[in-house]
Amino acid sequence: MREAHCSAVWRRARSRVTEVAFRRVHPGAGEGGPRDLPAVNVSWREAADYCAWLAAKTGEPVRLPSEAEWEYASRAGARTPFHTGIEIVPNEANFLYDEHGFRVGLGARTPAGTFAQNAFGLEGMHGNVCEWCADTWHPTYHGAPCDGSPWIGAETRRVIRGGAWDYLPRLLRSSWRDALPETTRRDNVGFRIVVA
């Protein structure tokens, strides 16, 4: 059931929401960089507001992905830590340091389309910017919905996935997860939408 649900929602989520797209709702937002960079310094609440605005504008069910949907999409059928295999290298994702702490990356966001798509046709699932998910934070998966839907509880922190441009490779794994307060804005956190 979870796999069928997750695969159905990724019809239109090829890459993250860009600065130019996000500025349609929040005109003063963004870093002022190239239009095709992923939007950053976006709180979870602002990302959810953007989804509601786009849903009202298009008449389609636009939302943030659940944590289960995000991981399913990131793996794209792979059973390895990354959809690219056991390891990930700088020409496969945007990250700053190798596992020994040596700088190997660009040290900045990259535009959509810089790296190859995974087997589901999704770009940038590893690195560049972390992505907000709909779920509230739970330290384990014990009690999680078995259908892949968002797991909402009393916690005010929201899940982020994917790793970012200033991370180490181990923090880009498909299974990596963390959480931030939903009002947090960071230069390495953005979001991706799903239409389901």
mmCIF file of C-alpha atoms in Angstrom:
data_model
loop_
_atom_site.group_PDB
_atom_site.id
_atom_site.type_symbol
_atom_site.label_atom_id
_atom_site.label_comp_id
_atom_site.label_asym_id
_atom_site.label_seq_id
_atom_site.Cartn_x
_atom_site.Cartn_y
_atom_site.Cartn_z
ATOM 1 C CA MET A 1 0.000 0.000 0.000
ATOM 2 C CA ARG A 2 2.762 2.467 0.951
ATOM 3 C CA GLU A 3 4.632 1.942 -2.349
ATOM 4 C CA ALA A 4 1.503 2.464 -4.473
ATOM 5 C CA HIS A 5 0.631 5.621 -2.539
ATOM 6 C CA CYS A 6 4.165 7.023 -2.750
ATOM 7 C CA SER A 7 4.647 6.378 -6.444
ATOM 8 C CA ALA A 8 1.321 8.012 -7.310
ATOM 9 C CA VAL A 9 2.198 11.370 -5.763
ATOM 10 C CA TRP A 10 5.460 12.111 -7.592
ATOM 11 C CA ARG A 11 3.878 13.120 -10.900
ATOM 12 C CA ARG A 12 5.271 16.650 -10.748
ATOM 13 C CA ALA A 13 8.160 17.142 -8.376
ATOM 14 C CA ARG A 14 11.134 16.994 -10.711
ATOM 15 C CA SER A 15 13.143 19.553 -8.742
ATOM 16 C CA ARG A 16 12.869 21.909 -5.806
ATOM 17 C CA VAL A 17 10.860 25.129 -5.836
ATOM 18 C CA THR A 18 13.089 27.886 -7.225
ATOM 19 C CA GLU A 19 13.607 31.400 -5.926
ATOM 20 C CA VAL A 20 11.642 32.947 -8.773
ATOM 21 C CA ALA A 21 8.675 30.628 -8.168
ATOM 22 C CA PHE A 22 8.723 31.253 -4.418
ATOM 23 C CA ARG A 23 8.916 35.042 -4.876
ATOM 24 C CA ARG A 24 5.517 34.955 -6.584
ATOM 25 C CA VAL A 25 4.056 34.397 -3.124
ATOM 26 C CA HIS A 26 6.745 36.075 -1.003
ATOM 27 C CA PRO A 27 8.118 38.954 -3.157
ATOM 28 C CA GLY A 28 10.909 39.948 -0.748
ATOM 29 C CA ALA A 29 12.141 36.396 -0.194
ATOM 30 C CA GLY A 30 15.225 34.720 -1.501
ATOM 31 C CA GLU A 31 18.859 35.501 -1.836
ATOM 32 C CA GLY A 32 18.557 37.549 -5.010
ATOM 33 C CA GLY A 33 20.649 35.063 -6.974
ATOM 34 C CA PRO A 34 19.933 33.367 -10.290
ATOM 35 C CA ARG A 35 16.278 32.600 -10.851
ATOM 36 C CA ASP A 36 16.804 28.839 -11.154
ATOM 37 C CA LEU A 37 18.461 28.350 -7.763
ATOM 38 C CA PRO A 38 16.377 26.485 -5.185
ATOM 39 C CA ALA A 39 14.566 28.818 -2.791
ATOM 40 C CA VAL A 40 16.169 28.901 0.672
ATOM 41 C CA ASN A 41 15.580 30.765 3.931
ATOM 42 C CA VAL A 42 12.039 29.408 3.716
ATOM 43 C CA SER A 43 10.328 28.291 6.916
ATOM 44 C CA TRP A 44 8.100 25.217 6.973
ATOM 45 C CA ARG A 45 5.089 27.504 7.411
ATOM 46 C CA GLU A 46 6.062 29.545 4.334
ATOM 47 C CA ALA A 47 6.543 26.355 2.316
ATOM 48 C CA ALA A 48 3.096 25.131 3.399
ATOM 49 C CA ASP A 49 1.601 28.544 2.527
ATOM 50 C CA TYR A 50 3.185 28.328 -0.926
ATOM 51 C CA CYS A 51 1.591 24.901 -1.446
ATOM 52 C CA ALA A 52 -1.828 26.258 -0.402
ATOM 53 C CA TRP A 53 -1.429 29.253 -2.748
ATOM 54 C CA LEU A 54 -0.421 27.044 -5.682
ATOM 55 C CA ALA A 55 -3.268 24.614 -4.976
ATOM 56 C CA ALA A 56 -5.780 27.488 -5.006
ATOM 57 C CA LYS A 57 -4.275 28.933 -8.186
ATOM 58 C CA THR A 58 -4.133 25.658 -10.139
ATOM 59 C CA GLY A 59 -7.042 23.753 -8.613
ATOM 60 C CA GLU A 60 -4.729 20.794 -8.036
ATOM 61 C CA PRO A 61 -3.864 19.119 -4.713
ATOM 62 C CA VAL A 62 -0.397 20.607 -4.108
ATOM 63 C CA ARG A 63 1.380 19.858 -0.830
ATOM 64 C CA LEU A 64 4.669 19.020 0.840
ATOM 65 C CA PRO A 65 5.663 15.349 0.638
ATOM 66 C CA SER A 66 5.399 13.051 3.614
ATOM 67 C CA GLU A 67 8.671 11.732 4.978
ATOM 68 C CA ALA A 68 7.864 8.259 3.631
ATOM 69 C CA GLU A 69 7.077 9.650 0.171
ATOM 70 C CA TRP A 70 10.297 11.655 0.190
ATOM 71 C CA GLU A 71 12.469 8.638 1.017
ATOM 72 C CA TYR A 72 10.687 6.440 -1.511
ATOM 73 C CA ALA A 73 11.271 9.075 -4.196
ATOM 74 C CA SER A 74 14.910 9.576 -3.195
ATOM 75 C CA ARG A 75 15.712 5.882 -3.364
ATOM 76 C CA ALA A 76 13.974 5.452 -6.725
ATOM 77 C CA GLY A 77 14.040 1.683 -6.292
ATOM 78 C CA ALA A 78 17.642 1.517 -5.031
ATOM 79 C CA ARG A 79 18.478 -0.360 -1.846
ATOM 80 C CA THR A 80 21.794 1.452 -1.382
ATOM 81 C CA PRO A 81 22.477 4.536 0.782
ATOM 82 C CA PHE A 82 22.223 6.783 -2.292
ATOM 83 C CA HIS A 83 20.263 6.270 -5.502
ATOM 84 C CA THR A 84 23.687 6.392 -7.171
ATOM 85 C CA GLY A 85 25.010 3.433 -5.146
ATOM 86 C CA ILE A 86 27.067 2.806 -2.008
ATOM 87 C CA GLU A 87 28.963 6.107 -2.205
ATOM 88 C CA ILE A 88 28.335 9.514 -3.701
ATOM 89 C CA VAL A 89 30.907 11.768 -5.376
ATOM 90 C CA PRO A 90 30.905 15.526 -6.133
ATOM 91 C CA ASN A 91 29.785 15.104 -9.754
ATOM 92 C CA GLU A 92 26.650 13.273 -8.520
ATOM 93 C CA ALA A 93 25.450 15.732 -5.844
ATOM 94 C CA ASN A 94 26.192 19.127 -4.321
ATOM 95 C CA PHE A 95 27.984 18.745 -0.963
ATOM 96 C CA LEU A 96 30.957 20.599 0.503
ATOM 97 C CA TYR A 97 33.181 18.183 2.439
ATOM 98 C CA ASP A 98 34.282 14.597 2.002
ATOM 99 C CA GLU A 99 34.152 12.207 4.955
ATOM 100 C CA HIS A 100 37.664 13.292 6.007
ATOM 101 C CA GLY A 101 36.668 16.950 6.249
ATOM 102 C CA PHE A 102 38.425 18.041 3.057
ATOM 103 C CA ARG A 103 36.603 20.555 0.918
ATOM 104 C CA VAL A 104 35.573 18.928 -2.357
ATOM 105 C CA GLY A 105 32.430 20.854 -3.325
ATOM 106 C CA LEU A 106 31.428 24.241 -4.636
ATOM 107 C CA GLY A 107 30.346 25.810 -1.353
ATOM 108 C CA ALA A 108 27.089 27.230 -2.754
ATOM 109 C CA ARG A 109 23.714 26.184 -4.147
ATOM 110 C CA THR A 110 23.530 24.950 -7.710
ATOM 111 C CA PRO A 111 20.696 25.492 -10.225
ATOM 112 C CA ALA A 112 18.071 22.891 -10.977
ATOM 113 C CA GLY A 113 19.293 20.417 -13.586
ATOM 114 C CA THR A 114 22.965 20.529 -12.535
ATOM 115 C CA PHE A 115 23.011 16.861 -11.530
ATOM 116 C CA ALA A 116 21.531 13.782 -13.191
ATOM 117 C CA GLN A 117 18.031 12.610 -12.365
ATOM 118 C CA ASN A 118 17.385 9.418 -10.450
ATOM 119 C CA ALA A 119 15.500 6.435 -11.890
ATOM 120 C CA PHE A 120 12.171 8.188 -11.173
ATOM 121 C CA GLY A 121 13.270 11.280 -13.107
ATOM 122 C CA LEU A 122 13.744 13.391 -9.967
ATOM 123 C CA GLU A 123 16.688 15.762 -9.753
ATOM 124 C CA GLY A 124 18.651 16.818 -6.686
ATOM 125 C CA MET A 125 17.348 14.370 -4.099
ATOM 126 C CA HIS A 126 20.820 14.279 -2.504
ATOM 127 C CA GLY A 127 22.468 17.522 -1.382
ATOM 128 C CA ASN A 128 22.142 21.123 -2.570
ATOM 129 C CA VAL A 129 19.423 22.096 -0.051
ATOM 130 C CA CYS A 130 17.580 20.125 2.626
ATOM 131 C CA GLU A 131 13.863 19.758 1.991
ATOM 132 C CA TRP A 132 10.932 20.232 4.353
ATOM 133 C CA CYS A 133 8.488 17.353 4.697
ATOM 134 C CA ALA A 134 4.917 17.520 5.965
ATOM 135 C CA ASP A 135 5.592 15.322 9.003
ATOM 136 C CA THR A 136 6.210 16.422 12.544
ATOM 137 C CA TRP A 137 9.313 14.924 14.152
ATOM 138 C CA HIS A 138 9.219 11.454 15.674
ATOM 139 C CA PRO A 139 12.512 9.927 16.829
ATOM 140 C CA THR A 140 11.629 6.481 15.435
ATOM 141 C CA TYR A 141 9.161 5.021 12.938
ATOM 142 C CA HIS A 142 7.312 3.069 15.647
ATOM 143 C CA GLY A 143 3.636 3.920 15.118
ATOM 144 C CA ALA A 144 4.111 5.613 11.726
ATOM 145 C CA PRO A 145 1.252 5.403 9.210
ATOM 146 C CA CYS A 146 1.691 2.319 7.039
ATOM 147 C CA ASP A 147 0.208 3.987 3.941
ATOM 148 C CA GLY A 148 2.967 6.605 3.474
ATOM 149 C CA SER A 149 0.813 9.546 4.554
ATOM 150 C CA PRO A 150 2.241 12.357 6.730
ATOM 151 C CA TRP A 151 2.663 11.523 10.404
ATOM 152 C CA ILE A 152 1.429 14.515 12.373
ATOM 153 C CA GLY A 153 1.739 14.727 16.145
ATOM 154 C CA ALA A 154 2.064 17.325 18.884
ATOM 155 C CA GLU A 155 5.740 18.092 18.143
ATOM 156 C CA THR A 156 6.346 21.520 16.577
ATOM 157 C CA ARG A 157 9.540 20.517 14.780
ATOM 158 C CA ARG A 158 9.171 19.379 11.177
ATOM 159 C CA VAL A 159 11.225 16.803 9.311
ATOM 160 C CA ILE A 160 13.911 17.785 6.808
ATOM 161 C CA ARG A 161 15.498 15.345 4.376
ATOM 162 C CA GLY A 162 18.156 15.218 1.654
ATOM 163 C CA GLY A 163 21.204 17.031 3.017
ATOM 164 C CA ALA A 164 22.661 20.268 1.728
ATOM 165 C CA TRP A 165 25.509 21.995 -0.108
ATOM 166 C CA ASP A 166 27.500 22.458 3.129
ATOM 167 C CA TYR A 167 27.159 18.858 4.409
ATOM 168 C CA LEU A 168 29.239 15.656 4.397
ATOM 169 C CA PRO A 169 28.183 12.755 2.131
ATOM 170 C CA ARG A 170 26.810 10.646 5.018
ATOM 171 C CA LEU A 171 24.244 13.407 5.644
ATOM 172 C CA LEU A 172 22.970 13.087 2.063
ATOM 173 C CA ARG A 173 21.852 9.446 2.356
ATOM 174 C CA SER A 174 18.269 8.649 1.417
ATOM 175 C CA SER A 175 17.677 7.527 5.010
ATOM 176 C CA TRP A 176 19.138 10.637 6.690
ATOM 177 C CA ARG A 177 16.602 12.682 8.609
ATOM 178 C CA ASP A 178 16.573 15.620 10.966
ATOM 179 C CA ALA A 179 14.089 18.190 12.238
ATOM 180 C CA LEU A 180 13.859 21.940 12.737
ATOM 181 C CA PRO A 181 11.269 24.207 14.351
ATOM 182 C CA GLU A 182 8.687 25.074 11.682
ATOM 183 C CA THR A 183 9.555 28.798 11.850
ATOM 184 C CA THR A 184 13.269 28.195 11.103
ATOM 185 C CA ARG A 185 14.838 29.755 8.027
ATOM 186 C CA ARG A 186 18.288 28.625 6.829
ATOM 187 C CA ASP A 187 20.450 29.201 3.780
ATOM 188 C CA ASN A 188 20.529 25.450 3.155
ATOM 189 C CA VAL A 189 16.832 24.520 3.592
ATOM 190 C CA GLY A 190 14.209 24.683 0.853
ATOM 191 C CA PHE A 191 11.353 22.492 -0.321
ATOM 192 C CA ARG A 192 9.835 20.429 -3.098
ATOM 193 C CA ILE A 193 6.141 20.005 -3.818
ATOM 194 C CA VAL A 194 4.051 17.032 -4.784
ATOM 195 C CA VAL A 195 0.778 17.014 -6.662
ATOM 196 C CA ALA A 196 -1.430 14.230 -5.376
#
